[in-house]
């Protein structure tokens, strides 16, 4: 299993166990997601957007607000991050 696949699984597992996560752990997962997405975008040549609807901006806001997010919001944002990373992985695997 690749590191990317393992991280996707970690995000999904965390989304299913939000009650076991501290705000610090949530923020850390989201920060790792942001770094991963930025790196994978560079590799694919897909530019991020500096507009308000870029998923990276949404993840940054969620990371900063981790302490105030509901369990449903945490689940949704972690699953969104996993989905974006999975999609970028598919694009990268298709380039090889």
PDB file of N, CA and C in Angstrom:
ATOM      1  N   UNK A   1       0.849  -1.172   0.000  1.00  0.00           N
ATOM      2  CA  UNK A   1       0.000   0.000   0.000  1.00  0.00           C
ATOM      3  C   UNK A   1       0.896   1.237   0.000  1.00  0.00           C
ATOM      4  N   UNK A   2       0.586   2.181  -0.879  1.00  0.00           N
ATOM      5  CA  UNK A   2       1.387   3.403  -0.953  1.00  0.00           C
ATOM      6  C   UNK A   2       1.087   4.313   0.235  1.00  0.00           C
ATOM      7  N   UNK A   3       1.969   5.272   0.459  1.00  0.00           N
ATOM      8  CA  UNK A   3       1.757   6.223   1.548  1.00  0.00           C
ATOM      9  C   UNK A   3       0.478   7.028   1.329  1.00  0.00           C
ATOM     10  N   UNK A   4       0.200   7.364   0.074  1.00  0.00           N
ATOM     11  CA  UNK A   4      -1.013   8.125  -0.232  1.00  0.00           C
ATOM     12  C   UNK A   4      -2.248   7.305   0.081  1.00  0.00           C
ATOM     13  N   UNK A   5      -2.248   6.049  -0.333  1.00  0.00           N
ATOM     14  CA  UNK A   5      -3.387   5.166  -0.059  1.00  0.00           C
ATOM     15  C   UNK A   5      -3.569   4.981   1.444  1.00  0.00           C
ATOM     16  N   UNK A   6      -2.477   4.840   2.158  1.00  0.00           N
ATOM     17  CA  UNK A   6      -2.548   4.689   3.618  1.00  0.00           C
ATOM     18  C   UNK A   6      -3.121   5.951   4.263  1.00  0.00           C
ATOM     19  N   UNK A   7      -2.740   7.115   3.743  1.00  0.00           N
ATOM     20  CA  UNK A   7      -3.255   8.364   4.304  1.00  0.00           C
ATOM     21  C   UNK A   7      -4.751   8.518   4.020  1.00  0.00           C
ATOM     22  N   UNK A   8      -5.180   8.139   2.831  1.00  0.00           N
ATOM     23  CA  UNK A   8      -6.605   8.171   2.494  1.00  0.00           C
ATOM     24  C   UNK A   8      -7.373   7.279   3.469  1.00  0.00           C
ATOM     25  N   UNK A   9      -6.860   6.088   3.719  1.00  0.00           N
ATOM     26  CA  UNK A   9      -7.501   5.170   4.664  1.00  0.00           C
ATOM     27  C   UNK A   9      -7.528   5.770   6.072  1.00  0.00           C
ATOM     28  N   UNK A  10      -6.460   6.446   6.460  1.00  0.00           N
ATOM     29  CA  UNK A  10      -6.399   7.084   7.781  1.00  0.00           C
ATOM     30  C   UNK A  10      -7.470   8.179   7.902  1.00  0.00           C
ATOM     31  N   UNK A  11      -7.648   8.966   6.841  1.00  0.00           N
ATOM     32  CA  UNK A  11      -8.669  10.009   6.854  1.00  0.00           C
ATOM     33  C   UNK A  11     -10.072   9.421   6.961  1.00  0.00           C
ATOM     34  N   UNK A  12     -10.327   8.365   6.223  1.00  0.00           N
ATOM     35  CA  UNK A  12     -11.653   7.725   6.255  1.00  0.00           C
ATOM     36  C   UNK A  12     -11.907   7.102   7.621  1.00  0.00           C
ATOM     37  N   UNK A  13     -10.889   6.456   8.162  1.00  0.00           N
ATOM     38  CA  UNK A  13     -11.024   5.858   9.497  1.00  0.00           C
ATOM     39  C   UNK A  13     -11.313   6.947  10.539  1.00  0.00           C
ATOM     40  N   UNK A  14     -10.596   8.055  10.444  1.00  0.00           N
ATOM     41  CA  UNK A  14     -10.805   9.160  11.379  1.00  0.00           C
ATOM     42  C   UNK A  14     -12.212   9.744  11.221  1.00  0.00           C
ATOM     43  N   UNK A  15     -12.697   9.824   9.990  1.00  0.00           N
ATOM     44  CA  UNK A  15     -14.044  10.351   9.750  1.00  0.00           C
ATOM     45  C   UNK A  15     -15.103   9.468  10.396  1.00  0.00           C
ATOM     46  N   UNK A  16     -14.825   8.191  10.496  1.00  0.00           N
ATOM     47  CA  UNK A  16     -15.766   7.252  11.107  1.00  0.00           C
ATOM     48  C   UNK A  16     -15.620   7.163  12.623  1.00  0.00           C
ATOM     49  N   UNK A  17     -14.601   7.828  13.171  1.00  0.00           N
ATOM     50  CA  UNK A  17     -14.356   7.792  14.615  1.00  0.00           C
ATOM     51  C   UNK A  17     -14.141   9.197  15.163  1.00  0.00           C
ATOM     52  N   UNK A  18     -14.972  10.140  14.741  1.00  0.00           N
ATOM     53  CA  UNK A  18     -14.763  11.538  15.140  1.00  0.00           C
ATOM     54  C   UNK A  18     -14.805  11.741  16.647  1.00  0.00           C
ATOM     55  N   UNK A  19     -15.562  10.906  17.341  1.00  0.00           N
ATOM     56  CA  UNK A  19     -15.674  11.046  18.794  1.00  0.00           C
ATOM     57  C   UNK A  19     -14.376  10.707  19.520  1.00  0.00           C
ATOM     58  N   UNK A  20     -13.458  10.028  18.851  1.00  0.00           N
ATOM     59  CA  UNK A  20     -12.186   9.636  19.457  1.00  0.00           C
ATOM     60  C   UNK A  20     -11.055  10.622  19.151  1.00  0.00           C
ATOM     61  N   UNK A  21     -11.342  11.666  18.364  1.00  0.00           N
ATOM     62  CA  UNK A  21     -10.305  12.596  17.935  1.00  0.00           C
ATOM     63  C   UNK A  21     -10.306  13.863  18.774  1.00  0.00           C
ATOM     64  N   UNK A  22      -9.120  14.330  19.125  1.00  0.00           N
ATOM     65  CA  UNK A  22      -9.002  15.617  19.798  1.00  0.00           C
ATOM     66  C   UNK A  22      -8.964  16.715  18.727  1.00  0.00           C
ATOM     67  N   UNK A  23      -9.250  17.952  19.102  1.00  0.00           N
ATOM     68  CA  UNK A  23      -9.134  19.044  18.131  1.00  0.00           C
ATOM     69  C   UNK A  23      -7.737  19.121  17.503  1.00  0.00           C
ATOM     70  N   UNK A  24      -6.710  18.841  18.287  1.00  0.00           N
ATOM     71  CA  UNK A  24      -5.350  18.848  17.754  1.00  0.00           C
ATOM     72  C   UNK A  24      -5.183  17.792  16.663  1.00  0.00           C
ATOM     73  N   UNK A  25      -5.695  16.587  16.901  1.00  0.00           N
ATOM     74  CA  UNK A  25      -5.578  15.518  15.904  1.00  0.00           C
ATOM     75  C   UNK A  25      -6.346  15.870  14.630  1.00  0.00           C
ATOM     76  N   UNK A  26      -7.504  16.470  14.780  1.00  0.00           N
ATOM     77  CA  UNK A  26      -8.296  16.886  13.620  1.00  0.00           C
ATOM     78  C   UNK A  26      -7.521  17.926  12.813  1.00  0.00           C
ATOM     79  N   UNK A  27      -7.018  18.925  13.506  1.00  0.00           N
ATOM     80  CA  UNK A  27      -6.259  19.976  12.847  1.00  0.00           C
ATOM     81  C   UNK A  27      -5.026  19.417  12.146  1.00  0.00           C
ATOM     82  N   UNK A  28      -4.355  18.495  12.796  1.00  0.00           N
ATOM     83  CA  UNK A  28      -3.147  17.888  12.215  1.00  0.00           C
ATOM     84  C   UNK A  28      -3.488  17.095  10.952  1.00  0.00           C
ATOM     85  N   UNK A  29      -4.563  16.328  10.980  1.00  0.00           N
ATOM     86  CA  UNK A  29      -4.984  15.581   9.788  1.00  0.00           C
ATOM     87  C   UNK A  29      -5.319  16.528   8.641  1.00  0.00           C
ATOM     88  N   UNK A  30      -6.007  17.607   8.958  1.00  0.00           N
ATOM     89  CA  UNK A  30      -6.378  18.566   7.912  1.00  0.00           C
ATOM     90  C   UNK A  30      -5.149  19.279   7.359  1.00  0.00           C
ATOM     91  N   UNK A  31      -4.211  19.627   8.220  1.00  0.00           N
ATOM     92  CA  UNK A  31      -2.975  20.269   7.756  1.00  0.00           C
ATOM     93  C   UNK A  31      -2.182  19.325   6.854  1.00  0.00           C
ATOM     94  N   UNK A  32      -2.112  18.048   7.222  1.00  0.00           N
ATOM     95  CA  UNK A  32      -1.433  17.059   6.363  1.00  0.00           C
ATOM     96  C   UNK A  32      -2.157  16.923   5.029  1.00  0.00           C
ATOM     97  N   UNK A  33      -3.481  16.994   5.064  1.00  0.00           N
ATOM     98  CA  UNK A  33      -4.268  16.918   3.837  1.00  0.00           C
ATOM     99  C   UNK A  33      -3.951  18.090   2.912  1.00  0.00           C
ATOM    100  N   UNK A  34      -3.877  19.275   3.495  1.00  0.00           N
ATOM    101  CA  UNK A  34      -3.563  20.477   2.719  1.00  0.00           C
ATOM    102  C   UNK A  34      -2.204  20.336   2.051  1.00  0.00           C
ATOM    103  N   UNK A  35      -1.204  19.914   2.805  1.00  0.00           N
ATOM    104  CA  UNK A  35       0.140  19.724   2.248  1.00  0.00           C
ATOM    105  C   UNK A  35       0.135  18.680   1.140  1.00  0.00           C
ATOM    106  N   UNK A  36      -0.582  17.591   1.360  1.00  0.00           N
ATOM    107  CA  UNK A  36      -0.650  16.515   0.377  1.00  0.00           C
ATOM    108  C   UNK A  36      -1.326  16.989  -0.901  1.00  0.00           C
ATOM    109  N   UNK A  37      -2.437  17.694  -0.763  1.00  0.00           N
ATOM    110  CA  UNK A  37      -3.164  18.194  -1.935  1.00  0.00           C
ATOM    111  C   UNK A  37      -2.307  19.177  -2.718  1.00  0.00           C
ATOM    112  N   UNK A  38      -1.650  20.087  -2.030  1.00  0.00           N
ATOM    113  CA  UNK A  38      -0.780  21.048  -2.729  1.00  0.00           C
ATOM    114  C   UNK A  38       0.338  20.343  -3.482  1.00  0.00           C
ATOM    115  N   UNK A  39       0.974  19.367  -2.832  1.00  0.00           N
ATOM    116  CA  UNK A  39       2.052  18.625  -3.466  1.00  0.00           C
ATOM    117  C   UNK A  39       1.549  17.851  -4.686  1.00  0.00           C
ATOM    118  N   UNK A  40       0.418  17.192  -4.535  1.00  0.00           N
ATOM    119  CA  UNK A  40      -0.122  16.406  -5.649  1.00  0.00           C
ATOM    120  C   UNK A  40      -0.582  17.313  -6.787  1.00  0.00           C
ATOM    121  N   UNK A  41      -1.113  18.467  -6.473  1.00  0.00           N
ATOM    122  CA  UNK A  41      -1.493  19.417  -7.527  1.00  0.00           C
ATOM    123  C   UNK A  41      -0.275  19.856  -8.315  1.00  0.00           C
ATOM    124  N   UNK A  42       0.833  20.098  -7.617  1.00  0.00           N
ATOM    125  CA  UNK A  42       2.070  20.477  -8.319  1.00  0.00           C
ATOM    126  C   UNK A  42       2.507  19.359  -9.255  1.00  0.00           C
ATOM    127  N   UNK A  43       2.420  18.129  -8.781  1.00  0.00           N
ATOM    128  CA  UNK A  43       2.837  16.988  -9.597  1.00  0.00           C
ATOM    129  C   UNK A  43       1.955  16.799 -10.827  1.00  0.00           C
ATOM    130  N   UNK A  44       0.664  17.081 -10.679  1.00  0.00           N
ATOM    131  CA  UNK A  44      -0.259  16.894 -11.801  1.00  0.00           C
ATOM    132  C   UNK A  44      -0.304  18.099 -12.717  1.00  0.00           C
ATOM    133  N   UNK A  45       0.158  19.238 -12.231  1.00  0.00           N
ATOM    134  CA  UNK A  45       0.071  20.456 -13.017  1.00  0.00           C
ATOM    135  C   UNK A  45      -1.266  21.153 -12.856  1.00  0.00           C
ATOM    136  N   UNK A  46      -2.077  20.683 -11.920  1.00  0.00           N
ATOM    137  CA  UNK A  46      -3.368  21.308 -11.644  1.00  0.00           C
ATOM    138  C   UNK A  46      -3.133  22.447 -10.669  1.00  0.00           C
ATOM    139  N   UNK A  47      -3.449  23.639 -11.112  1.00  0.00           N
ATOM    140  CA  UNK A  47      -3.241  24.805 -10.245  1.00  0.00           C
ATOM    141  C   UNK A  47      -4.397  24.949  -9.278  1.00  0.00           C
ATOM    142  N   UNK A  48      -4.071  25.342  -8.081  1.00  0.00           N
ATOM    143  CA  UNK A  48      -5.107  25.641  -7.098  1.00  0.00           C
ATOM    144  C   UNK A  48      -5.696  27.012  -7.387  1.00  0.00           C
ATOM    145  N   UNK A  49      -6.771  27.294  -6.764  1.00  0.00           N
ATOM    146  CA  UNK A  49      -7.434  28.574  -6.946  1.00  0.00           C
ATOM    147  C   UNK A  49      -7.275  29.403  -5.682  1.00  0.00           C
ATOM    148  N   UNK A  50      -7.090  30.682  -5.853  1.00  0.00           N
ATOM    149  CA  UNK A  50      -7.010  31.568  -4.684  1.00  0.00           C
ATOM    150  C   UNK A  50      -8.377  32.163  -4.381  1.00  0.00           C
ATOM    151  N   UNK A  51      -9.382  31.618  -5.018  1.00  0.00           N
ATOM    152  CA  UNK A  51     -10.744  32.080  -4.791  1.00  0.00           C
ATOM    153  C   UNK A  51     -11.316  31.383  -3.569  1.00  0.00           C
ATOM    154  N   UNK A  52     -12.413  31.866  -3.116  1.00  0.00           N
ATOM    155  CA  UNK A  52     -12.989  31.361  -1.863  1.00  0.00           C
ATOM    156  C   UNK A  52     -13.504  29.931  -1.969  1.00  0.00           C
ATOM    157  N   UNK A  53     -13.685  29.377  -3.152  1.00  0.00           N
ATOM    158  CA  UNK A  53     -14.242  28.036  -3.285  1.00  0.00           C
ATOM    159  C   UNK A  53     -13.177  26.952  -3.466  1.00  0.00           C
ATOM    160  N   UNK A  54     -11.938  27.252  -3.263  1.00  0.00           N
ATOM    161  CA  UNK A  54     -10.892  26.242  -3.356  1.00  0.00           C
ATOM    162  C   UNK A  54     -10.948  25.354  -2.116  1.00  0.00           C
ATOM    163  N   UNK A  55     -10.905  24.059  -2.318  1.00  0.00           N
ATOM    164  CA  UNK A  55     -11.014  23.111  -1.206  1.00  0.00           C
ATOM    165  C   UNK A  55      -9.896  23.309  -0.175  1.00  0.00           C
ATOM    166  N   UNK A  56      -8.730  23.729  -0.613  1.00  0.00           N
ATOM    167  CA  UNK A  56      -7.626  23.949   0.319  1.00  0.00           C
ATOM    168  C   UNK A  56      -7.985  25.066   1.308  1.00  0.00           C
ATOM    169  N   UNK A  57      -8.629  26.102   0.819  1.00  0.00           N
ATOM    170  CA  UNK A  57      -9.047  27.194   1.703  1.00  0.00           C
ATOM    171  C   UNK A  57     -10.076  26.677   2.707  1.00  0.00           C
ATOM    172  N   UNK A  58     -11.013  25.862   2.232  1.00  0.00           N
ATOM    173  CA  UNK A  58     -12.010  25.272   3.133  1.00  0.00           C
ATOM    174  C   UNK A  58     -11.343  24.411   4.203  1.00  0.00           C
ATOM    175  N   UNK A  59     -10.339  23.647   3.814  1.00  0.00           N
ATOM    176  CA  UNK A  59      -9.630  22.798   4.772  1.00  0.00           C
ATOM    177  C   UNK A  59      -8.848  23.635   5.783  1.00  0.00           C
ATOM    178  N   UNK A  60      -8.250  24.741   5.329  1.00  0.00           N
ATOM    179  CA  UNK A  60      -7.522  25.617   6.240  1.00  0.00           C
ATOM    180  C   UNK A  60      -8.463  26.222   7.280  1.00  0.00           C
ATOM    181  N   UNK A  61      -9.614  26.654   6.832  1.00  0.00           N
ATOM    182  CA  UNK A  61     -10.598  27.234   7.752  1.00  0.00           C
ATOM    183  C   UNK A  61     -11.055  26.177   8.759  1.00  0.00           C
ATOM    184  N   UNK A  62     -11.334  24.970   8.269  1.00  0.00           N
ATOM    185  CA  UNK A  62     -11.767  23.891   9.162  1.00  0.00           C
ATOM    186  C   UNK A  62     -10.671  23.545  10.164  1.00  0.00           C
ATOM    187  N   UNK A  63      -9.425  23.534   9.715  1.00  0.00           N
ATOM    188  CA  UNK A  63      -8.313  23.240  10.616  1.00  0.00           C
ATOM    189  C   UNK A  63      -8.234  24.287  11.728  1.00  0.00           C
ATOM    190  N   UNK A  64      -8.371  25.539  11.360  1.00  0.00           N
ATOM    191  CA  UNK A  64      -8.309  26.616  12.350  1.00  0.00           C
ATOM    192  C   UNK A  64      -9.493  26.566  13.317  1.00  0.00           C
ATOM    193  N   UNK A  65     -10.628  26.058  12.852  1.00  0.00           N
ATOM    194  CA  UNK A  65     -11.841  26.000  13.676  1.00  0.00           C
ATOM    195  C   UNK A  65     -12.085  24.613  14.271  1.00  0.00           C
ATOM    196  N   UNK A  66     -11.097  23.751  14.245  1.00  0.00           N
ATOM    197  CA  UNK A  66     -11.280  22.351  14.646  1.00  0.00           C
ATOM    198  C   UNK A  66     -11.974  22.206  15.997  1.00  0.00           C
ATOM    199  N   UNK A  67     -11.670  23.060  16.919  1.00  0.00           N
ATOM    200  CA  UNK A  67     -12.256  22.974  18.260  1.00  0.00           C
ATOM    201  C   UNK A  67     -13.766  23.235  18.241  1.00  0.00           C
ATOM    202  N   UNK A  68     -14.250  24.026  17.290  1.00  0.00           N
ATOM    203  CA  UNK A  68     -15.657  24.392  17.261  1.00  0.00           C
ATOM    204  C   UNK A  68     -16.513  23.617  16.266  1.00  0.00           C
ATOM    205  N   UNK A  69     -15.928  22.638  15.579  1.00  0.00           N
ATOM    206  CA  UNK A  69     -16.680  21.880  14.579  1.00  0.00           C
ATOM    207  C   UNK A  69     -17.524  20.790  15.231  1.00  0.00           C
ATOM    208  N   UNK A  70     -18.690  20.559  14.668  1.00  0.00           N
ATOM    209  CA  UNK A  70     -19.528  19.450  15.135  1.00  0.00           C
ATOM    210  C   UNK A  70     -18.966  18.142  14.585  1.00  0.00           C
ATOM    211  N   UNK A  71     -19.413  17.035  15.132  1.00  0.00           N
ATOM    212  CA  UNK A  71     -18.959  15.716  14.660  1.00  0.00           C
ATOM    213  C   UNK A  71     -19.290  15.534  13.180  1.00  0.00           C
ATOM    214  N   UNK A  72     -20.457  16.000  12.758  1.00  0.00           N
ATOM    215  CA  UNK A  72     -20.854  15.879  11.345  1.00  0.00           C
ATOM    216  C   UNK A  72     -19.954  16.721  10.443  1.00  0.00           C
ATOM    217  N   UNK A  73     -19.604  17.923  10.897  1.00  0.00           N
ATOM    218  CA  UNK A  73     -18.714  18.780  10.109  1.00  0.00           C
ATOM    219  C   UNK A  73     -17.324  18.168  10.006  1.00  0.00           C
ATOM    220  N   UNK A  74     -16.837  17.597  11.100  1.00  0.00           N
ATOM    221  CA  UNK A  74     -15.524  16.940  11.093  1.00  0.00           C
ATOM    222  C   UNK A  74     -15.541  15.784  10.104  1.00  0.00           C
ATOM    223  N   UNK A  75     -16.572  14.944  10.193  1.00  0.00           N
ATOM    224  CA  UNK A  75     -16.698  13.808   9.279  1.00  0.00           C
ATOM    225  C   UNK A  75     -16.692  14.285   7.829  1.00  0.00           C
ATOM    226  N   UNK A  76     -17.496  15.283   7.534  1.00  0.00           N
ATOM    227  CA  UNK A  76     -17.607  15.770   6.161  1.00  0.00           C
ATOM    228  C   UNK A  76     -16.299  16.329   5.632  1.00  0.00           C
ATOM    229  N   UNK A  77     -15.592  17.113   6.438  1.00  0.00           N
ATOM    230  CA  UNK A  77     -14.362  17.729   5.966  1.00  0.00           C
ATOM    231  C   UNK A  77     -13.256  16.679   5.789  1.00  0.00           C
ATOM    232  N   UNK A  78     -13.206  15.695   6.664  1.00  0.00           N
ATOM    233  CA  UNK A  78     -12.208  14.622   6.504  1.00  0.00           C
ATOM    234  C   UNK A  78     -12.505  13.777   5.269  1.00  0.00           C
ATOM    235  N   UNK A  79     -13.771  13.501   5.019  1.00  0.00           N
ATOM    236  CA  UNK A  79     -14.138  12.736   3.820  1.00  0.00           C
ATOM    237  C   UNK A  79     -13.892  13.548   2.545  1.00  0.00           C
ATOM    238  N   UNK A  80     -14.125  14.858   2.599  1.00  0.00           N
ATOM    239  CA  UNK A  80     -13.815  15.719   1.450  1.00  0.00           C
ATOM    240  C   UNK A  80     -12.326  15.675   1.142  1.00  0.00           C
ATOM    241  N   UNK A  81     -11.503  15.768   2.178  1.00  0.00           N
ATOM    242  CA  UNK A  81     -10.054  15.720   1.989  1.00  0.00           C
ATOM    243  C   UNK A  81      -9.639  14.383   1.381  1.00  0.00           C
ATOM    244  N   UNK A  82     -10.187  13.298   1.908  1.00  0.00           N
ATOM    245  CA  UNK A  82      -9.862  11.969   1.379  1.00  0.00           C
ATOM    246  C   UNK A  82     -10.279  11.851  -0.083  1.00  0.00           C
ATOM    247  N   UNK A  83     -11.437  12.392  -0.429  1.00  0.00           N
ATOM    248  CA  UNK A  83     -11.931  12.316  -1.804  1.00  0.00           C
ATOM    249  C   UNK A  83     -11.043  13.092  -2.769  1.00  0.00           C
ATOM    250  N   UNK A  84     -10.629  14.289  -2.382  1.00  0.00           N
ATOM    251  CA  UNK A  84      -9.754  15.094  -3.239  1.00  0.00           C
ATOM    252  C   UNK A  84      -8.418  14.386  -3.443  1.00  0.00           C
ATOM    253  N   UNK A  85      -7.850  13.862  -2.378  1.00  0.00           N
ATOM    254  CA  UNK A  85      -6.563  13.172  -2.478  1.00  0.00           C
ATOM    255  C   UNK A  85      -6.697  11.918  -3.345  1.00  0.00           C
ATOM    256  N   UNK A  86      -7.792  11.179  -3.179  1.00  0.00           N
ATOM    257  CA  UNK A  86      -8.029   9.986  -3.997  1.00  0.00           C
ATOM    258  C   UNK A  86      -8.139  10.358  -5.475  1.00  0.00           C
ATOM    259  N   UNK A  87      -8.848  11.428  -5.771  1.00  0.00           N
ATOM    260  CA  UNK A  87      -9.000  11.873  -7.156  1.00  0.00           C
ATOM    261  C   UNK A  87      -7.654  12.282  -7.745  1.00  0.00           C
ATOM    262  N   UNK A  88      -6.861  13.029  -6.988  1.00  0.00           N
ATOM    263  CA  UNK A  88      -5.549  13.425  -7.462  1.00  0.00           C
ATOM    264  C   UNK A  88      -4.633  12.219  -7.657  1.00  0.00           C
ATOM    265  N   UNK A  89      -4.756  11.220  -6.786  1.00  0.00           N
ATOM    266  CA  UNK A  89      -3.973   9.986  -6.925  1.00  0.00           C
ATOM    267  C   UNK A  89      -4.324   9.279  -8.227  1.00  0.00           C
ATOM    268  N   UNK A  90      -5.601   9.229  -8.557  1.00  0.00           N
ATOM    269  CA  UNK A  90      -6.033   8.594  -9.809  1.00  0.00           C
ATOM    270  C   UNK A  90      -5.438   9.322 -11.004  1.00  0.00           C
ATOM    271  N   UNK A  91      -5.446  10.668 -10.952  1.00  0.00           N
ATOM    272  CA  UNK A  91      -4.863  11.455 -12.042  1.00  0.00           C
ATOM    273  C   UNK A  91      -3.371  11.157 -12.162  1.00  0.00           C
ATOM    274  N   UNK A  92      -2.677  11.140 -11.026  1.00  0.00           N
ATOM    275  CA  UNK A  92      -1.225  10.871 -11.050  1.00  0.00           C
ATOM    276  C   UNK A  92      -0.932   9.456 -11.538  1.00  0.00           C
ATOM    277  N   UNK A  93      -1.727   8.485 -11.103  1.00  0.00           N
ATOM    278  CA  UNK A  93      -1.509   7.100 -11.545  1.00  0.00           C
ATOM    279  C   UNK A  93      -1.756   6.972 -13.058  1.00  0.00           C
ATOM    280  N   UNK A  94      -2.667   7.766 -13.581  1.00  0.00           N
ATOM    281  CA  UNK A  94      -2.953   7.746 -15.013  1.00  0.00           C
ATOM    282  C   UNK A  94      -1.834   8.343 -15.846  1.00  0.00           C
ATOM    283  N   UNK A  95      -1.023   9.190 -15.253  1.00  0.00           N
ATOM    284  CA  UNK A  95       0.098   9.811 -15.959  1.00  0.00           C
ATOM    285  C   UNK A  95       1.290   8.866 -16.103  1.00  0.00           C
ATOM    286  N   UNK A  96       1.318   7.843 -15.247  1.00  0.00           N
ATOM    287  CA  UNK A  96       2.479   6.934 -15.245  1.00  0.00           C
ATOM    288  C   UNK A  96       2.379   5.907 -16.342  1.00  0.00           C
TER     289      UNK A  96
END
